[in-house]
Amino acid sequence: MKKHFAFLFAATLLSLSAVSQTTYPTKPVKLMVGAGAGGGTDIIARMLAEKMTESLKGTFIVENKPGASNTIAADLTAKATPDGHTLLVATNTGQAIAPHLIKLSFDPMKDLTPIGLVVTVPNVLVVGSNVPANSVKELVALMKAKPEDFKYASSGVGSTQHIAGEGFDIAAGVKSVHVPYKGSAQAHLDIIAGNVQIMFDTTSS
């Protein structure tokens, strides 16, 4: 069940040669994040912004644009002025999965240029403390006995959490209801409250 998800740092049509010949940045830089505050991508983006501010002596600001499987942030980045001052902290949810599920107004292969791999993060199975299971075996047994009692959360339709949840259902021979959110933070609150029971999420979240 452990899967790795790569967060790809990308800029919209960035000319590295042009940037390298000038002082960068010349104005505040936006780091666009397609998930809500408090989630794994947001945490990584804020760490990245802090380090880039220190090393490049500029201002790097995280902007959260959650929704549509991370594609809102990607769309805004793709349509921004291609001067390297609007960057996307991308995930494979928005860049590899969503284009096959959602009709986009931009081409992620043509309108975004990858700069570098920032981090890979493992996915883990999270279960609310109100679920009386201490192992995957016990969880599966409960889900088979009372399938109507189980819902799993994700950060959106087509997200890696969504795919992991569906994959778990298929592999375990169970059926749970998918409840999509605009980010992990709200999903975690609902898991704690018992509104949803399980979720696959990154360790950073």
GROMACS .gro file of N, CA and C in nm, residues 81-203:
model
  369
   81THR      N    1   0.226   3.538  -1.693
   81THR     CA    2   0.339   3.587  -1.773
   81THR      C    3   0.457   3.493  -1.756
   82PRO      N    4   0.514   3.444  -1.867
   82PRO     CA    5   0.623   3.344  -1.857
   82PRO      C    6   0.758   3.406  -1.824
   83ASP      N    7   0.768   3.466  -1.705
   83ASP     CA    8   0.892   3.532  -1.666
   83ASP      C    9   0.958   3.468  -1.545
   84GLY      N   10   0.908   3.351  -1.504
   84GLY     CA   11   0.968   3.282  -1.391
   84GLY      C   12   0.921   3.330  -1.256
   85HIS      N   13   0.823   3.420  -1.252
   85HIS     CA   14   0.776   3.472  -1.124
   85HIS      C   15   0.642   3.413  -1.081
   86THR      N   16   0.593   3.317  -1.158
   86THR     CA   17   0.478   3.236  -1.116
   86THR      C   18   0.518   3.091  -1.133
   87LEU      N   19   0.537   3.021  -1.023
   87LEU     CA   20   0.584   2.884  -1.025
   87LEU      C   21   0.476   2.792  -0.967
   88LEU      N   22   0.478   2.669  -1.012
   88LEU     CA   23   0.379   2.571  -0.966
   88LEU      C   24   0.447   2.460  -0.888
   89VAL      N   25   0.401   2.437  -0.767
   89VAL     CA   26   0.444   2.319  -0.693
   89VAL      C   27   0.344   2.210  -0.731
   90ALA      N   28   0.383   2.131  -0.829
   90ALA     CA   29   0.289   2.039  -0.893
   90ALA      C   30   0.296   1.900  -0.831
   91THR      N   31   0.187   1.828  -0.843
   91THR     CA   32   0.183   1.689  -0.799
   91THR      C   33   0.141   1.603  -0.917
   92ASN      N   34   0.162   1.473  -0.905
   92ASN     CA   35   0.117   1.389  -1.015
   92ASN      C   36  -0.034   1.375  -1.019
   93THR      N   37  -0.103   1.422  -0.914
   93THR     CA   38  -0.250   1.430  -0.921
   93THR      C   39  -0.290   1.527  -1.032
   94GLY      N   40  -0.231   1.645  -1.030
   94GLY     CA   41  -0.267   1.747  -1.126
   94GLY      C   42  -0.201   1.734  -1.261
   95GLN      N   43  -0.081   1.677  -1.263
   95GLN     CA   44  -0.004   1.675  -1.388
   95GLN      C   45  -0.011   1.543  -1.463
   96ALA      N   46  -0.030   1.433  -1.393
   96ALA     CA   47  -0.030   1.303  -1.460
   96ALA      C   48  -0.167   1.237  -1.465
   97ILE      N   49  -0.250   1.263  -1.364
   97ILE     CA   50  -0.379   1.195  -1.355
   97ILE      C   51  -0.493   1.281  -1.408
   98ALA      N   52  -0.504   1.403  -1.358
   98ALA     CA   53  -0.617   1.490  -1.392
   98ALA      C   54  -0.636   1.514  -1.541
   99PRO      N   55  -0.529   1.530  -1.620
   99PRO     CA   56  -0.549   1.553  -1.764
   99PRO      C   57  -0.626   1.442  -1.834
  100HIS      N   58  -0.628   1.323  -1.776
  100HIS     CA   59  -0.702   1.212  -1.835
  100HIS      C   60  -0.848   1.209  -1.789
  101LEU      N   61  -0.880   1.289  -1.687
  101LEU     CA   62  -1.015   1.287  -1.630
  101LEU      C   63  -1.090   1.418  -1.650
  102ILE      N   64  -1.017   1.527  -1.666
  102ILE     CA   65  -1.078   1.659  -1.673
  102ILE      C   66  -1.037   1.728  -1.803
  103LYS      N   67  -1.131   1.797  -1.866
  103LYS     CA   68  -1.100   1.875  -1.985
  103LYS      C   69  -1.032   2.004  -1.941
  104LEU      N   70  -0.907   2.021  -1.977
  104LEU     CA   71  -0.828   2.135  -1.934
  104LEU      C   72  -0.826   2.245  -2.039
  105SER      N   73  -0.807   2.368  -1.994
  105SER     CA   74  -0.796   2.481  -2.086
  105SER      C   75  -0.651   2.510  -2.122
  106PHE      N   76  -0.561   2.422  -2.079
  106PHE     CA   77  -0.419   2.436  -2.111
  106PHE      C   78  -0.361   2.297  -2.134
  107ASP      N   79  -0.244   2.294  -2.194
  107ASP     CA   80  -0.175   2.168  -2.220
  107ASP      C   81  -0.057   2.157  -2.122
  108PRO      N   82  -0.064   2.069  -2.023
  108PRO     CA   83   0.044   2.061  -1.924
  108PRO      C   84   0.178   2.022  -1.984
  109MET      N   85   0.177   1.955  -2.098
  109MET     CA   86   0.303   1.916  -2.162
  109MET      C   87   0.367   2.032  -2.238
  110LYS      N   88   0.286   2.126  -2.285
  110LYS     CA   89   0.338   2.237  -2.365
  110LYS      C   90   0.344   2.369  -2.288
  111ASP      N   91   0.251   2.388  -2.196
  111ASP     CA   92   0.239   2.517  -2.129
  111ASP      C   93   0.311   2.525  -1.995
  112LEU      N   94   0.365   2.414  -1.949
  112LEU     CA   95   0.442   2.411  -1.825
  112LEU      C   96   0.576   2.345  -1.851
  113THR      N   97   0.681   2.401  -1.795
  113THR     CA   98   0.815   2.346  -1.811
  113THR      C   99   0.866   2.293  -1.678
  114PRO      N  100   0.897   2.164  -1.668
  114PRO     CA  101   0.949   2.110  -1.541
  114PRO      C  102   1.089   2.164  -1.511
  115ILE      N  103   1.112   2.200  -1.386
  115ILE     CA  104   1.242   2.250  -1.343
  115ILE      C  105   1.318   2.146  -1.264
  116GLY      N  106   1.253   2.081  -1.170
  116GLY     CA  107   1.324   1.982  -1.091
  116GLY      C  108   1.233   1.908  -0.995
  117LEU      N  109   1.277   1.792  -0.953
  117LEU     CA  110   1.205   1.713  -0.854
  117LEU      C  111   1.236   1.767  -0.715
  118VAL      N  112   1.133   1.798  -0.640
  118VAL     CA  113   1.152   1.854  -0.507
  118VAL      C  114   1.159   1.745  -0.401
  119VAL      N  115   1.061   1.653  -0.402
  119VAL     CA  116   1.056   1.551  -0.298
  119VAL      C  117   0.965   1.438  -0.341
  120THR      N  118   0.989   1.320  -0.288
  120THR     CA  119   0.895   1.209  -0.301
  120THR      C  120   0.843   1.177  -0.161
  121VAL      N  121   0.715   1.151  -0.152
  121VAL     CA  122   0.651   1.131  -0.022
  121VAL      C  123   0.570   1.002  -0.023
  122PRO      N  124   0.588   0.915   0.077
  122PRO     CA  125   0.509   0.790   0.081
  122PRO      C  126   0.365   0.815   0.122
  123ASN      N  127   0.276   0.735   0.069
  123ASN     CA  128   0.135   0.738   0.109
  123ASN      C  129   0.113   0.633   0.217
  124VAL      N  130   0.034   0.668   0.318
  124VAL     CA  131   0.005   0.575   0.427
  124VAL      C  132  -0.146   0.567   0.448
  125LEU      N  133  -0.191   0.457   0.504
  125LEU     CA  134  -0.332   0.438   0.535
  125LEU      C  135  -0.362   0.500   0.672
  126VAL      N  136  -0.457   0.592   0.674
  126VAL     CA  137  -0.497   0.660   0.797
  126VAL      C  138  -0.638   0.615   0.833
  127VAL      N  139  -0.658   0.577   0.959
  127VAL     CA  140  -0.789   0.532   1.006
  127VAL      C  141  -0.827   0.610   1.131
  128GLY      N  142  -0.952   0.652   1.141
  128GLY     CA  143  -0.998   0.725   1.258
  128GLY      C  144  -0.989   0.640   1.384
  129SER      N  145  -0.962   0.705   1.497
  129SER     CA  146  -0.946   0.631   1.623
  129SER      C  147  -1.077   0.567   1.670
  130ASN      N  148  -1.188   0.610   1.612
  130ASN     CA  149  -1.317   0.552   1.648
  130ASN      C  150  -1.345   0.421   1.574
  131VAL      N  151  -1.257   0.384   1.482
  131VAL     CA  152  -1.271   0.257   1.410
  131VAL      C  153  -1.201   0.149   1.491
  132PRO      N  154  -1.270   0.046   1.536
  132PRO     CA  155  -1.210  -0.057   1.622
  132PRO      C  156  -1.127  -0.158   1.543
  133ALA      N  157  -1.020  -0.109   1.484
  133ALA     CA  158  -0.929  -0.196   1.408
  133ALA      C  159  -0.786  -0.156   1.438
  134ASN      N  160  -0.702  -0.254   1.464
  134ASN     CA  161  -0.561  -0.228   1.494
  134ASN      C  162  -0.467  -0.283   1.388
  135SER      N  163  -0.523  -0.332   1.279
  135SER     CA  164  -0.443  -0.384   1.170
  135SER      C  165  -0.525  -0.377   1.042
  136VAL      N  166  -0.458  -0.391   0.930
  136VAL     CA  167  -0.528  -0.391   0.801
  136VAL      C  168  -0.623  -0.510   0.794
  137LYS      N  169  -0.580  -0.623   0.847
  137LYS     CA  170  -0.664  -0.743   0.847
  137LYS      C  171  -0.795  -0.718   0.922
  138GLU      N  172  -0.785  -0.655   1.039
  138GLU     CA  173  -0.904  -0.625   1.118
  138GLU      C  174  -0.992  -0.522   1.047
  139LEU      N  175  -0.930  -0.425   0.983
  139LEU     CA  176  -1.005  -0.323   0.910
  139LEU      C  177  -1.084  -0.385   0.795
  140VAL      N  178  -1.020  -0.472   0.719
  140VAL     CA  179  -1.088  -0.538   0.607
  140VAL      C  180  -1.205  -0.621   0.657
  141ALA      N  181  -1.186  -0.690   0.768
  141ALA     CA  182  -1.295  -0.772   0.825
  141ALA      C  183  -1.414  -0.685   0.862
  142LEU      N  184  -1.387  -0.569   0.922
  142LEU     CA  185  -1.495  -0.476   0.958
  142LEU      C  186  -1.566  -0.423   0.835
  143MET      N  187  -1.488  -0.390   0.732
  143MET     CA  188  -1.546  -0.335   0.610
  143MET      C  189  -1.632  -0.438   0.537
  144LYS      N  190  -1.594  -0.563   0.547
  144LYS     CA  191  -1.675  -0.669   0.484
  144LYS      C  192  -1.803  -0.695   0.563
  145ALA      N  193  -1.793  -0.681   0.695
  145ALA     CA  194  -1.909  -0.707   0.780
  145ALA      C  195  -2.012  -0.593   0.774
  146LYS      N  196  -1.961  -0.468   0.767
  146LYS     CA  197  -2.050  -0.352   0.765
  146LYS      C  198  -2.005  -0.251   0.659
  147PRO      N  199  -2.018  -0.286   0.533
  147PRO     CA  200  -1.971  -0.198   0.426
  147PRO      C  201  -2.039  -0.062   0.425
  148GLU      N  202  -2.162  -0.056   0.474
  148GLU     CA  203  -2.236   0.071   0.474
  148GLU      C  204  -2.180   0.172   0.573
  149ASP      N  205  -2.095   0.127   0.664
  149ASP     CA  206  -2.039   0.214   0.767
  149ASP      C  207  -1.909   0.283   0.725
  150PHE      N  208  -1.858   0.251   0.606
  150PHE     CA  209  -1.725   0.300   0.572
  150PHE      C  210  -1.724   0.395   0.453
  151LYS      N  211  -1.663   0.510   0.478
  151LYS     CA  212  -1.638   0.610   0.374
  151LYS      C  213  -1.488   0.641   0.376
  152TYR      N  214  -1.431   0.667   0.260
  152TYR     CA  215  -1.290   0.708   0.257
  152TYR      C  216  -1.277   0.846   0.195
  153ALA      N  217  -1.186   0.923   0.250
  153ALA     CA  218  -1.165   1.061   0.207
  153ALA      C  219  -1.052   1.071   0.107
  154SER      N  220  -1.055   1.178   0.028
  154SER     CA  221  -0.944   1.209  -0.062
  154SER      C  222  -0.939   1.360  -0.080
  155SER      N  223  -0.834   1.408  -0.144
  155SER     CA  224  -0.822   1.552  -0.170
  155SER      C  225  -0.889   1.591  -0.301
  156GLY      N  226  -0.967   1.501  -0.360
  156GLY     CA  227  -1.040   1.535  -0.481
  156GLY      C  228  -1.052   1.418  -0.576
  157VAL      N  229  -1.147   1.427  -0.667
  157VAL     CA  230  -1.166   1.324  -0.768
  157VAL      C  231  -1.042   1.316  -0.857
  158GLY      N  232  -0.991   1.196  -0.875
  158GLY     CA  233  -0.872   1.177  -0.957
  158GLY      C  234  -0.741   1.200  -0.885
  159SER      N  235  -0.748   1.231  -0.756
  159SER     CA  236  -0.625   1.250  -0.678
  159SER      C  237  -0.559   1.115  -0.650
  160THR      N  238  -0.435   1.120  -0.607
  160THR     CA  239  -0.366   0.995  -0.574
  160THR      C  240  -0.434   0.925  -0.457
  161GLN      N  241  -0.492   1.004  -0.364
  161GLN     CA  242  -0.566   0.944  -0.253
  161GLN      C  243  -0.690   0.870  -0.303
  162HIS      N  244  -0.756   0.927  -0.402
  162HIS     CA  245  -0.874   0.865  -0.462
  162HIS      C  246  -0.837   0.732  -0.527
  163ILE      N  247  -0.730   0.734  -0.606
  163ILE     CA  248  -0.686   0.612  -0.674
  163ILE      C  249  -0.642   0.506  -0.573
  164ALA      N  250  -0.572   0.550  -0.467
  164ALA     CA  251  -0.529   0.455  -0.363
  164ALA      C  252  -0.649   0.394  -0.293
  165GLY      N  253  -0.752   0.475  -0.266
  165GLY     CA  254  -0.871   0.424  -0.201
  165GLY      C  255  -0.945   0.322  -0.285
  166GLU      N  256  -0.959   0.351  -0.414
  166GLU     CA  257  -1.025   0.257  -0.504
  166GLU      C  258  -0.942   0.129  -0.519
  167GLY      N  259  -0.810   0.148  -0.525
  167GLY     CA  260  -0.722   0.031  -0.536
  167GLY      C  261  -0.731  -0.058  -0.415
  168PHE      N  262  -0.742   0.004  -0.297
  168PHE     CA  263  -0.755  -0.072  -0.173
  168PHE      C  264  -0.885  -0.153  -0.174
  169ASP      N  265  -0.994  -0.089  -0.215
  169ASP     CA  266  -1.123  -0.159  -0.222
  169ASP      C  267  -1.115  -0.282  -0.312
  170ILE      N  268  -1.053  -0.263  -0.428
  170ILE     CA  269  -1.042  -0.374  -0.524
  170ILE      C  270  -0.954  -0.486  -0.468
  171ALA      N  271  -0.838  -0.448  -0.413
  171ALA     CA  272  -0.744  -0.547  -0.363
  171ALA      C  273  -0.800  -0.624  -0.243
  172ALA      N  274  -0.875  -0.554  -0.158
  172ALA     CA  275  -0.928  -0.616  -0.036
  172ALA      C  276  -1.064  -0.682  -0.057
  173GLY      N  277  -1.125  -0.655  -0.171
  173GLY     CA  278  -1.257  -0.712  -0.197
  173GLY      C  279  -1.367  -0.648  -0.114
  174VAL      N  280  -1.354  -0.517  -0.090
  174VAL     CA  281  -1.453  -0.444  -0.011
  174VAL      C  282  -1.508  -0.328  -0.094
  175LYS      N  283  -1.607  -0.260  -0.039
  175LYS     CA  284  -1.664  -0.145  -0.108
  175LYS      C  285  -1.691  -0.035  -0.008
  176SER      N  286  -1.628   0.081  -0.028
  176SER     CA  287  -1.652   0.197   0.058
  176SER      C  288  -1.689   0.316  -0.030
  177VAL      N  289  -1.747   0.417   0.032
  177VAL     CA  290  -1.795   0.534  -0.042
  177VAL      C  291  -1.688   0.642  -0.044
  178HIS      N  292  -1.660   0.696  -0.163
  178HIS     CA  293  -1.560   0.801  -0.178
  178HIS      C  294  -1.620   0.937  -0.143
  179VAL      N  295  -1.549   1.012  -0.056
  179VAL     CA  296  -1.590   1.147  -0.019
  179VAL      C  297  -1.474   1.241  -0.053
  180PRO      N  298  -1.483   1.316  -0.163
  180PRO     CA  299  -1.374   1.406  -0.202
  180PRO      C  300  -1.377   1.539  -0.127
  181TYR      N  301  -1.258   1.591  -0.097
  181TYR     CA  302  -1.244   1.722  -0.034
  181TYR      C  303  -1.155   1.809  -0.122
  182LYS      N  304  -1.140   1.936  -0.083
  182LYS     CA  305  -1.052   2.026  -0.158
  182LYS      C  306  -0.909   2.024  -0.103
  183GLY      N  307  -0.884   1.941  -0.007
  183GLY     CA  308  -0.751   1.930   0.051
  183GLY      C  309  -0.753   1.832   0.167
  184SER      N  310  -0.635   1.797   0.214
  184SER     CA  311  -0.624   1.697   0.320
  184SER      C  312  -0.666   1.749   0.457
  185ALA      N  313  -0.644   1.878   0.483
  185ALA     CA  314  -0.668   1.932   0.617
  185ALA      C  315  -0.813   1.910   0.661
  186GLN      N  316  -0.910   1.946   0.576
  186GLN     CA  317  -1.050   1.928   0.612
  186GLN      C  318  -1.085   1.780   0.623
  187ALA      N  319  -1.026   1.699   0.537
  187ALA     CA  320  -1.050   1.555   0.542
  187ALA      C  321  -1.005   1.498   0.676
  188HIS      N  322  -0.891   1.544   0.725
  188HIS     CA  323  -0.840   1.495   0.853
  188HIS      C  324  -0.937   1.529   0.967
  189LEU      N  325  -0.992   1.649   0.963
  189LEU     CA  326  -1.088   1.689   1.067
  189LEU      C  327  -1.210   1.599   1.066
  190ASP      N  328  -1.255   1.562   0.947
  190ASP     CA  329  -1.372   1.475   0.938
  190ASP      C  330  -1.340   1.331   0.979
  191ILE      N  331  -1.216   1.288   0.958
  191ILE     CA  332  -1.176   1.156   1.007
  191ILE      C  333  -1.176   1.155   1.160
  192ILE      N  334  -1.122   1.261   1.219
  192ILE     CA  335  -1.121   1.272   1.365
  192ILE      C  336  -1.263   1.275   1.420
  193ALA      N  337  -1.351   1.346   1.349
  193ALA     CA  338  -1.490   1.357   1.394
  193ALA      C  339  -1.572   1.232   1.367
  194GLY      N  340  -1.518   1.141   1.285
  194GLY     CA  341  -1.589   1.018   1.255
  194GLY      C  342  -1.685   1.028   1.138
  195ASN      N  343  -1.679   1.140   1.064
  195ASN     CA  344  -1.767   1.156   0.947
  195ASN      C  345  -1.722   1.069   0.830
  196VAL      N  346  -1.591   1.047   0.820
  196VAL     CA  347  -1.534   0.949   0.728
  196VAL      C  348  -1.439   0.862   0.809
  197GLN      N  349  -1.412   0.744   0.760
  197GLN     CA  350  -1.338   0.649   0.844
  197GLN      C  351  -1.192   0.628   0.802
  198ILE      N  352  -1.164   0.633   0.674
  198ILE     CA  353  -1.028   0.602   0.629
  198ILE      C  354  -0.982   0.698   0.521
  199MET      N  355  -0.850   0.701   0.501
  199MET     CA  356  -0.792   0.784   0.396
  199MET      C  357  -0.649   0.738   0.370
  200PHE      N  358  -0.609   0.744   0.247
  200PHE     CA  359  -0.468   0.728   0.213
  200PHE      C  360  -0.412   0.868   0.194
  201ASP      N  361  -0.306   0.901   0.266
  201ASP     CA  362  -0.251   1.036   0.255
  201ASP      C  363  -0.100   1.032   0.273
  202THR      N  364  -0.037   1.144   0.242
  202THR     CA  365   0.108   1.153   0.252
  202THR      C  366   0.151   1.168   0.398
  203THR      N  367   0.271   1.124   0.427
  203THR     CA  368   0.323   1.138   0.564
  203THR      C  369   0.342   1.284   0.601
   0.00000   0.00000   0.00000
